[in-house]
mmCIF file of C-alpha atoms in Angstrom:
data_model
loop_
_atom_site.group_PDB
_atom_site.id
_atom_site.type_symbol
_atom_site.label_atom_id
_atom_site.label_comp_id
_atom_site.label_asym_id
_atom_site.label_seq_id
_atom_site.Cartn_x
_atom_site.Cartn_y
_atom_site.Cartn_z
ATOM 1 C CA UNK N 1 -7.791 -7.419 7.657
ATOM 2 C CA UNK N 2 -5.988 -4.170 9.012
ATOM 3 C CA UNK N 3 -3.081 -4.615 11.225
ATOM 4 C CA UNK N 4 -4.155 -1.896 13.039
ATOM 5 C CA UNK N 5 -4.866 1.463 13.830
ATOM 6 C CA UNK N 6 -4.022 5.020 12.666
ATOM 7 C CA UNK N 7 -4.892 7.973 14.809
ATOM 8 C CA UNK N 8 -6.181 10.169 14.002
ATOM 9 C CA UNK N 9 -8.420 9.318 11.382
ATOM 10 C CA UNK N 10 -8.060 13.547 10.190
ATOM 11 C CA UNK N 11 -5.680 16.254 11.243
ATOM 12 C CA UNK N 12 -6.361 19.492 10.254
ATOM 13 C CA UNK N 13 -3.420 22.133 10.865
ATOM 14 C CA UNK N 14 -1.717 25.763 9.018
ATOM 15 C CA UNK N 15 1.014 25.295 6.872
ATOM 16 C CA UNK N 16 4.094 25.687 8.975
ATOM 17 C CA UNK N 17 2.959 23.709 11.943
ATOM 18 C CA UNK N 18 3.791 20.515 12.703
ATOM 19 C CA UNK N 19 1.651 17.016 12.086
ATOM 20 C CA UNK N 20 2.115 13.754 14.431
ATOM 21 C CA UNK N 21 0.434 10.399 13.129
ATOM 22 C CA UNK N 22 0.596 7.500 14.997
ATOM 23 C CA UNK N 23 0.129 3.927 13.981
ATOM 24 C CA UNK N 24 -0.289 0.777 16.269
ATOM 25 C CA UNK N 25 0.193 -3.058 15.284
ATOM 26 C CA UNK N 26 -0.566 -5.674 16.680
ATOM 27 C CA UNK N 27 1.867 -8.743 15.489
ATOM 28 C CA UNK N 28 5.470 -8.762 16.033
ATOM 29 C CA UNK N 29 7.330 -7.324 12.996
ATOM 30 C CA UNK N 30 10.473 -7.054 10.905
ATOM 31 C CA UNK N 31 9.915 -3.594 9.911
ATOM 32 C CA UNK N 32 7.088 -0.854 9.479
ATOM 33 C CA UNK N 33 6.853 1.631 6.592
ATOM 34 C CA UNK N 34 4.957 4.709 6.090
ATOM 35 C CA UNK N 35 3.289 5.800 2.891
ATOM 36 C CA UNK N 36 1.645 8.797 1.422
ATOM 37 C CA UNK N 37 -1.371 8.413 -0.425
ATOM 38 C CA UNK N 38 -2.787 11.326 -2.687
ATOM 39 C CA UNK N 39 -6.564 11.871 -3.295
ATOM 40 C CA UNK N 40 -7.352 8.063 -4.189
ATOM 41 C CA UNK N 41 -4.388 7.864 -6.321
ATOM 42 C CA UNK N 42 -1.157 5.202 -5.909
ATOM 43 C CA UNK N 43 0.910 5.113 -2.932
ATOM 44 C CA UNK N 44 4.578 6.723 -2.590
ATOM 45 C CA UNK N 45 6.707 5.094 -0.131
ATOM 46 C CA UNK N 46 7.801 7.903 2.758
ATOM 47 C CA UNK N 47 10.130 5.380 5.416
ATOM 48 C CA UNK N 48 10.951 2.500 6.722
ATOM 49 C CA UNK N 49 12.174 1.605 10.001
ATOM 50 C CA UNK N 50 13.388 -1.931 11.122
ATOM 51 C CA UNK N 51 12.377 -4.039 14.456
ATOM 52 C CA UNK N 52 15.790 -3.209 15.997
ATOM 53 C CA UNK N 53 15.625 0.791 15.265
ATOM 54 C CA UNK N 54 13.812 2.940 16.994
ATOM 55 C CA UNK N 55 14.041 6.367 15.557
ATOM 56 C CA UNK N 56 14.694 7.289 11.660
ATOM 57 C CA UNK N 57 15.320 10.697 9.761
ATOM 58 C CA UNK N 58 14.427 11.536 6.404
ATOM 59 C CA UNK N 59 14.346 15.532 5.311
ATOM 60 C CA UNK N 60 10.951 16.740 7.143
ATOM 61 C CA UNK N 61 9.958 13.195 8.514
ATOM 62 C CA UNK N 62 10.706 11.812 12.002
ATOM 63 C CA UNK N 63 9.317 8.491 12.503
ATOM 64 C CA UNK N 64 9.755 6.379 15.945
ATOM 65 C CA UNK N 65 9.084 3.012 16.422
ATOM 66 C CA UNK N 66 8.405 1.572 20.140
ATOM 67 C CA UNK N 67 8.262 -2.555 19.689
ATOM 68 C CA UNK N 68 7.372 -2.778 23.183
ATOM 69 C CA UNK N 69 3.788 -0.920 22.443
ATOM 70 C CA UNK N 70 3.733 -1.913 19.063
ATOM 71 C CA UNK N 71 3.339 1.564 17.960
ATOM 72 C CA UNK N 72 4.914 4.130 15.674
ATOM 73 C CA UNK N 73 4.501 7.553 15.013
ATOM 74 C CA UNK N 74 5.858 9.717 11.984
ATOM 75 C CA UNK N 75 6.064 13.440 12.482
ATOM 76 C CA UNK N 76 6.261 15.951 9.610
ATOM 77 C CA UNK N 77 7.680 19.028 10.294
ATOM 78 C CA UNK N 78 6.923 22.622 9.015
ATOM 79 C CA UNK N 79 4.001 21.314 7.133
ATOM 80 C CA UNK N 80 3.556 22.680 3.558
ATOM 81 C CA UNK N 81 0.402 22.710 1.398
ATOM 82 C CA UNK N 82 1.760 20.040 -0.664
ATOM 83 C CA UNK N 83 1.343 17.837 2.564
ATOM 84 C CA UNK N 84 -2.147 17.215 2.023
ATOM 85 C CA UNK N 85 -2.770 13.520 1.672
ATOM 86 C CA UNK N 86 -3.691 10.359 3.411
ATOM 87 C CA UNK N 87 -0.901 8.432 5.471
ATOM 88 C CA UNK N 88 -0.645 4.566 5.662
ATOM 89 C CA UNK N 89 1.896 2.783 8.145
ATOM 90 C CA UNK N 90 2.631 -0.811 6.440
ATOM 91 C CA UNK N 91 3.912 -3.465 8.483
ATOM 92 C CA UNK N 92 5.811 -6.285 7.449
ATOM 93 C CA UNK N 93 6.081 -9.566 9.412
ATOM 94 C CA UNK N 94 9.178 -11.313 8.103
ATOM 95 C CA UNK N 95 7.386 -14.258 7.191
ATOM 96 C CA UNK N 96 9.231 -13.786 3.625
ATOM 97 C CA UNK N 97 8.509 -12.346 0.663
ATOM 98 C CA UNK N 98 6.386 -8.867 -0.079
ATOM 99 C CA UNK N 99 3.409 -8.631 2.179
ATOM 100 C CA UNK N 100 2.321 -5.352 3.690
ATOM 101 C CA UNK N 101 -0.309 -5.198 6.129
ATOM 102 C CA UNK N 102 -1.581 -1.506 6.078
ATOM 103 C CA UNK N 103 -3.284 0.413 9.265
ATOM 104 C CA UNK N 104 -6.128 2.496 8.616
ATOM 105 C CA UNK N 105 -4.621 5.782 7.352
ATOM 106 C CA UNK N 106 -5.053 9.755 8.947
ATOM 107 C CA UNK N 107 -5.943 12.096 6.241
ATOM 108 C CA UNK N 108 -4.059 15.405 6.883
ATOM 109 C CA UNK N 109 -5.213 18.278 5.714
ATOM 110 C CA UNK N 110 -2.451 21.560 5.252
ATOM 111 C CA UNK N 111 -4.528 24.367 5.097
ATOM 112 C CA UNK N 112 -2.392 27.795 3.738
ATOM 113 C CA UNK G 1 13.538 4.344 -15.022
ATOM 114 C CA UNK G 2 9.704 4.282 -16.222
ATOM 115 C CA UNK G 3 7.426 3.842 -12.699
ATOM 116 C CA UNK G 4 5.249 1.024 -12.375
ATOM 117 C CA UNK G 5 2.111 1.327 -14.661
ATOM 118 C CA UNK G 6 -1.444 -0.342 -14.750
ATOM 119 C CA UNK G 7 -3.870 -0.800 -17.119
ATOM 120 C CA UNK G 8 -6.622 -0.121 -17.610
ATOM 121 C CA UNK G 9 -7.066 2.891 -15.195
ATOM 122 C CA UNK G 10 -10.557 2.682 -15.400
ATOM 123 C CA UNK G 11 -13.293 -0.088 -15.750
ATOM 124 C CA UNK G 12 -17.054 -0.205 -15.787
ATOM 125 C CA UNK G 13 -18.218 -3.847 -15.388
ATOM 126 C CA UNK G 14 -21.645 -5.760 -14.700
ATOM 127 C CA UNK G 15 -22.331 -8.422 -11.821
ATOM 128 C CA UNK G 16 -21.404 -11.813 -13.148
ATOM 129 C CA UNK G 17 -18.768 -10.785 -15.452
ATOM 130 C CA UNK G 18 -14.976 -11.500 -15.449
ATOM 131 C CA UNK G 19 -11.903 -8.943 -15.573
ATOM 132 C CA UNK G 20 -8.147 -8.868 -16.128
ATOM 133 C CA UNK G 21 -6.045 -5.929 -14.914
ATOM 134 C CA UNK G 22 -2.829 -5.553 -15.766
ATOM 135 C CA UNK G 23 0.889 -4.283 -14.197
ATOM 136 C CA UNK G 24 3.917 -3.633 -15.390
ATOM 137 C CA UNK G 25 6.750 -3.176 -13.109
ATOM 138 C CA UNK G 26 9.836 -0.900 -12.924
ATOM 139 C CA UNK G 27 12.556 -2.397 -15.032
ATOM 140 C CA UNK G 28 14.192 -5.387 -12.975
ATOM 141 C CA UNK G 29 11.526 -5.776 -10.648
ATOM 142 C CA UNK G 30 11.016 -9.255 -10.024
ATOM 143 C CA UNK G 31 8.489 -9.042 -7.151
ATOM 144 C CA UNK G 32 4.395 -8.015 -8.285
ATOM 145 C CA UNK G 33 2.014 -7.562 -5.862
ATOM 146 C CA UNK G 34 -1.681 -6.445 -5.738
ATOM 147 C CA UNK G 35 -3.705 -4.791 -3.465
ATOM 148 C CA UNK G 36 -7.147 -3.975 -3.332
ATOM 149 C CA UNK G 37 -8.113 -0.503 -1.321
ATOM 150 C CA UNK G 38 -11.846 0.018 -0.447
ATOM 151 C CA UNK G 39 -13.774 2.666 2.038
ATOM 152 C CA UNK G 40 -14.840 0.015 4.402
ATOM 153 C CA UNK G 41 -11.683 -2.519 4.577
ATOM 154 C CA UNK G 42 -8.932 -0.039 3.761
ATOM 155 C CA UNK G 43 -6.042 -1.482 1.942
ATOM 156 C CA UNK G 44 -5.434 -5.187 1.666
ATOM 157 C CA UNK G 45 -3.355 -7.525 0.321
ATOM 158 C CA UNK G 46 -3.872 -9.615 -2.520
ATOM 159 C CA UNK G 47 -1.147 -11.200 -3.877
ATOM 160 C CA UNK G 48 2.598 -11.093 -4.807
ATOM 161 C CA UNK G 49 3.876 -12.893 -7.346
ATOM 162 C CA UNK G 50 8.068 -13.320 -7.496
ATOM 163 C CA UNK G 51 9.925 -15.044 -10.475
ATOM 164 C CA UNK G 52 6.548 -15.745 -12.068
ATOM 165 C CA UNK G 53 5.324 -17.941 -8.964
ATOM 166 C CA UNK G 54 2.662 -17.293 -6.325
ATOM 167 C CA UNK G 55 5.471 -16.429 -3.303
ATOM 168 C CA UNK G 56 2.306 -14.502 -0.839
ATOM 169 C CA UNK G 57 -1.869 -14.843 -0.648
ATOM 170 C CA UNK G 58 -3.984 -12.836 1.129
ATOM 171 C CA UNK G 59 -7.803 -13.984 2.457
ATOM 172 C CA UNK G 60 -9.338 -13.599 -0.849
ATOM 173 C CA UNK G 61 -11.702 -15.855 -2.353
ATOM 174 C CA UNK G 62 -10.697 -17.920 -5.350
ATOM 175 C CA UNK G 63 -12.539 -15.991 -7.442
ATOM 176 C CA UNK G 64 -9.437 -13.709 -7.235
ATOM 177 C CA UNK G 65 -6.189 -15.016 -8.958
ATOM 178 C CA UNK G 66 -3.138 -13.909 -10.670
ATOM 179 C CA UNK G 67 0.101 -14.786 -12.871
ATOM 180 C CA UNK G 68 3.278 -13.131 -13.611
ATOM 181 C CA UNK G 69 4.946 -13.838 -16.980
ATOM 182 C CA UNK G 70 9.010 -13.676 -17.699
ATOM 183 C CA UNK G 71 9.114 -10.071 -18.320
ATOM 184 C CA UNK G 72 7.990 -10.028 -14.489
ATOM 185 C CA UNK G 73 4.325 -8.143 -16.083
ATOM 186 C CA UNK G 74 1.178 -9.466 -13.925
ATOM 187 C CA UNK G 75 -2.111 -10.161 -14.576
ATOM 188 C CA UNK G 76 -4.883 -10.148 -11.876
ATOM 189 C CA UNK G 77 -8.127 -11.694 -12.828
ATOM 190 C CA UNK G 78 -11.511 -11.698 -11.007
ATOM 191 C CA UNK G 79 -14.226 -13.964 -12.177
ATOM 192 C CA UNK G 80 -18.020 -13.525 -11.065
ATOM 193 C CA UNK G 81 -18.190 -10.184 -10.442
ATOM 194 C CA UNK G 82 -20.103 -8.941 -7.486
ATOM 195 C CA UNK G 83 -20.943 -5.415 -6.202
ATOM 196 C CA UNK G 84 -18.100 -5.292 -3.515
ATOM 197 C CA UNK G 85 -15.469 -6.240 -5.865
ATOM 198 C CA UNK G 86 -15.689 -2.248 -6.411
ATOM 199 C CA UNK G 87 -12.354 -0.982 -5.394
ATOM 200 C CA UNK G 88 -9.093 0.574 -6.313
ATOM 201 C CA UNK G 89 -6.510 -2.187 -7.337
ATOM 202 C CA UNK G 90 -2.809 -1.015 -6.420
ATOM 203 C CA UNK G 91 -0.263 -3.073 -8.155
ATOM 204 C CA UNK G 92 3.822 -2.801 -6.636
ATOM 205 C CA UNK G 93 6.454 -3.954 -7.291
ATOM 206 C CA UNK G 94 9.933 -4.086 -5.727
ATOM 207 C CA UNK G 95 13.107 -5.714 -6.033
ATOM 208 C CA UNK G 96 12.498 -8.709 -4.134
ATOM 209 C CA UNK G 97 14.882 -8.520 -1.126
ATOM 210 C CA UNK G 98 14.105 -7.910 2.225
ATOM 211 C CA UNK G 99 13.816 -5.587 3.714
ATOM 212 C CA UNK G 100 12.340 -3.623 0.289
ATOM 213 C CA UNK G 101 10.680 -0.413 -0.720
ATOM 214 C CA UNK G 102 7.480 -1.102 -2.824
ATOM 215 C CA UNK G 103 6.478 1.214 -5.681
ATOM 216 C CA UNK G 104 2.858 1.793 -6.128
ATOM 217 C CA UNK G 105 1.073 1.929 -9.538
ATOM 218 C CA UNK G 106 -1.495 4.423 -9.929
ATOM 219 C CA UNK G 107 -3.869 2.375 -10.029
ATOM 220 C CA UNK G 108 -7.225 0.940 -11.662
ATOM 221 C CA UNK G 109 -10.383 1.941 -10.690
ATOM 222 C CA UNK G 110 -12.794 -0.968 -11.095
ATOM 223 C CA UNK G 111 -16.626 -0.272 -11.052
ATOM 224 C CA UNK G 112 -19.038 -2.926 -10.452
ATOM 225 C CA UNK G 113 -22.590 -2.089 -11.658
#
């Protein structure tokens, strides 16, 4: 089952603009991880924030996480082309050991 | 380092039949898990497999299984194929340690006819 939801489901912008996904949950977590997914091919792993973090830099990506709302958002900046792909947030409870629960994804589209 | 590779990448199969799919990790990678990505569920998780034992399990039927040998390679099998078994199988593997980065193979593409 998902752990929750991404929204939106598709983002269309220009390359150059900026795109803002966000990502609720719904169990309390030890940390949440974005991925980038392209065209039904393997997943590359973007971020990860921990529970006790609540904002995280890395190159183009800005991704905050609010515990309180169980929610996230990752924000890529100055969008390029290359952009174009589905985004997963992955949560992972603590419980021990490697087990991601994945949201629902937002394909983003970078038009030139 | 070599990325984590699957095989086969693509596979036809009939309802009733059985299939193995196979993962190798990144060198030193002790941790294998599997995930199976469809249209209607999304992306869920099978199984990981640490230091050739069963260390997570998803809601799958038991239909679905795995193993992990000591070169840290794993196997998923499904037996009894049906229709909705159709799906993208994502292997990844990571270190082990928490909190981790997983790396995602590229996948196999199973077809269920």
């Amino acid at each position: 089952s998902q752990q929750g939801e991404e929204d939106p489901q598709a983002l269309s912008i220009q390359e150059g603009e900026n795109a803002t996904m966000n990502c609720s949950y719904k169990t309390s977590i030890n940390n949440l991880q974005w991925y980038r997914q392209n065209s039904g091919r393997g997943l590359v792993h973007l971020i990860l924030i921990r529970s006790n973090e609540r904002e995280k830099h890395s190159g183009r990506l800005r991704v905050t996480l609010d515990t309180s709302k169980k929610s996230s958002s990752l924000l890529i900046t100055a969008s390029r082309a290359a952009d174009t792909a589905s985004y997963f947030c992955a949560t992972d409870a603590g419980l021990g050991g490697n087990k991601l629960t994945f949201g629902t994804g937002t394909q983003l589209k970078v038009e030139l | 380092k070599a990325g984590v590779t699957q095989t086969p990448r693509y596979l036809i199969k009939t309802r009733g039949q059985q299939v193995t799919l196979s993962c190798s990790p990144i060198s030193g990678h002790r941790s294998v898990s599997w995930y199976q990505q469809t249209p209607g569920q999304g992306l869920q998780f099978l199984f990981e497999y640490f230091s050739e034992t069963q260390r997570n399990k998803g809601n799958f039927p038991g239909r679905f299984s795995g193993r992990q040998f000591s070169n840290s390679r794993s196997e998923m099998n499904v037996s009894t194929l049906e229709l909705g078994d159709s799906a993208l199988y994502l292997c990844a593997s990571s270190l082990g340690g928490s909190p981790y980065t997983q790396y995602f193979g590229p996948g196999t593409r199973l077809t269920v006819l």
